[in-house]
Amino acid sequence: MAASLLDLAPVMPVVVIEDAADAVPIARALVAGGLPAIEVTLRTPAALDAVRAIAGQVPDAVVGTGTVITPSQVTESVAAGARFLVSPGWTDVLLDAMRESGVPFLPGVSTTSEVVALLERGVREMKFFPAEAAGGTAYLRSLAGPLPQARFCPTGGVGPGNAPEYLALPNVGCVGGTWMLPQDAIQARDWARVEALAREAAGLRNR
């Protein structure tokens, strides 16, 4: 894996999997399109089974879990094969659990004070969520001056139209989004379309 989770690809797909049987073909399509870091959100009953399937059958994928909000979810995620953890926010209890997991993690922040508190605890890589609602590129650009050591993966309201603007910021390593996984493509099991959208997303930093 790259030295930093944020450097694996310009976009981290945020995947909501309703049917664990879809997990492996989705992951293979994303990896083939150039997006190896895959965040499977813990929003569905199928999520952990999906992580197990991807971890076991798609060796080129770096699969992690998102929407991690409890220490038990940290434990369950790592046991299922998650190689990183993403949370929408953080508390000291959750942060301790993620730190003790032994895998990289991106705790969620939306305010300057949260960023400073994490820096104080030695954490320099974070999820900025909900990105657009919390101030978007203007907010992140403002943080780059006083807090240049913090790096972010903005997620929430990020799509192909505004992703390049985020990726151009010095404190953004990658962005998170769902647009390469349209619901109709998943329902139709149109994995070629997912791969094509992933390839477009993987090229966004080069625009």
Coordinates of C-alpha atoms in Angstrom, one line a residue, residues 53-149:
A53 CA -15.7 -11.1 0.0
I54 CA -13.6 -8.2 -1.4
A55 CA -10.7 -8.9 1.0
G56 CA -10.7 -12.5 0.1
Q57 CA -11.3 -12.4 -3.7
V58 CA -10.0 -9.0 -5.0
P59 CA -6.3 -8.9 -4.0
D60 CA -5.6 -5.6 -5.8
A61 CA -8.4 -3.8 -3.8
V62 CA -7.6 -1.9 -0.6
V63 CA -10.9 -2.3 1.1
G64 CA -12.0 -0.4 4.2
T65 CA -15.1 0.5 6.0
G66 CA -16.9 3.8 6.4
T67 CA -19.6 5.2 8.7
V68 CA -17.6 3.7 11.6
I69 CA -19.0 5.2 14.8
T70 CA -18.4 2.6 17.6
P71 CA -15.5 0.6 18.9
S72 CA -17.3 -2.6 18.2
Q73 CA -17.6 -1.6 14.5
V74 CA -13.8 -1.0 14.5
T75 CA -13.2 -4.6 15.8
E76 CA -15.8 -6.1 13.4
S77 CA -14.3 -4.3 10.4
V78 CA -10.8 -5.4 11.0
A79 CA -11.9 -8.9 11.7
A80 CA -13.7 -8.9 8.3
G81 CA -10.5 -7.8 6.5
A82 CA -10.8 -4.0 6.4
R83 CA -7.5 -2.4 5.7
F84 CA -8.6 1.1 6.8
L85 CA -11.4 2.8 8.7
V86 CA -13.3 6.0 8.0
S87 CA -15.6 7.8 10.4
P88 CA -18.0 10.7 9.8
G89 CA -16.9 12.3 13.1
W90 CA -14.9 11.2 16.2
T91 CA -14.8 11.0 19.9
D92 CA -11.9 10.1 22.2
V93 CA -13.3 6.6 22.7
L94 CA -13.7 6.0 18.9
L95 CA -10.3 7.5 18.2
D96 CA -8.6 5.3 20.7
A97 CA -10.3 2.2 19.2
M98 CA -9.3 3.2 15.7
R99 CA -5.7 3.9 16.8
E100 CA -5.5 0.5 18.5
S101 CA -6.9 -1.3 15.5
G102 CA -3.5 -1.2 13.8
V103 CA -4.9 -0.1 10.4
P104 CA -4.9 3.4 8.9
F105 CA -7.9 5.5 9.8
L106 CA -9.6 8.8 8.7
P107 CA -11.6 10.4 11.5
G108 CA -14.2 12.9 10.3
V109 CA -14.0 16.6 10.9
S110 CA -16.0 19.7 9.9
T111 CA -14.5 22.4 12.2
T112 CA -11.2 24.0 12.8
S113 CA -11.3 23.0 16.5
E114 CA -11.8 19.4 15.5
V115 CA -8.8 19.5 13.2
V116 CA -6.6 21.1 15.9
A117 CA -7.7 18.5 18.5
L118 CA -6.7 15.7 16.1
L119 CA -3.4 17.3 15.3
E120 CA -2.8 17.6 19.1
R121 CA -3.3 13.8 19.2
G122 CA -0.9 13.1 16.4
V123 CA -3.4 12.6 13.7
R124 CA -2.7 14.4 10.4
E125 CA -5.0 12.7 7.9
M126 CA -8.7 13.2 8.2
K127 CA -12.0 13.0 6.4
F128 CA -13.7 16.4 5.8
F129 CA -17.4 15.8 6.1
P130 CA -19.9 16.9 5.0
A131 CA -17.6 18.7 2.6
E132 CA -20.0 21.0 0.7
A133 CA -22.3 21.7 3.6
A134 CA -19.3 22.5 5.9
G135 CA -17.8 25.1 3.6
G136 CA -16.3 23.3 0.7
T137 CA -13.2 24.3 -1.0
A138 CA -13.2 27.8 0.4
Y139 CA -13.1 26.4 4.0
L140 CA -10.3 23.9 3.2
R141 CA -8.3 26.6 1.4
S142 CA -8.6 28.7 4.6
L143 CA -7.3 25.9 6.7
A144 CA -4.2 25.3 4.6
G145 CA -2.5 28.5 5.8
P146 CA -2.6 28.0 9.6
L147 CA -2.8 24.2 9.6
P148 CA -0.7 23.0 6.6
Q149 CA 0.2 19.7 8.3

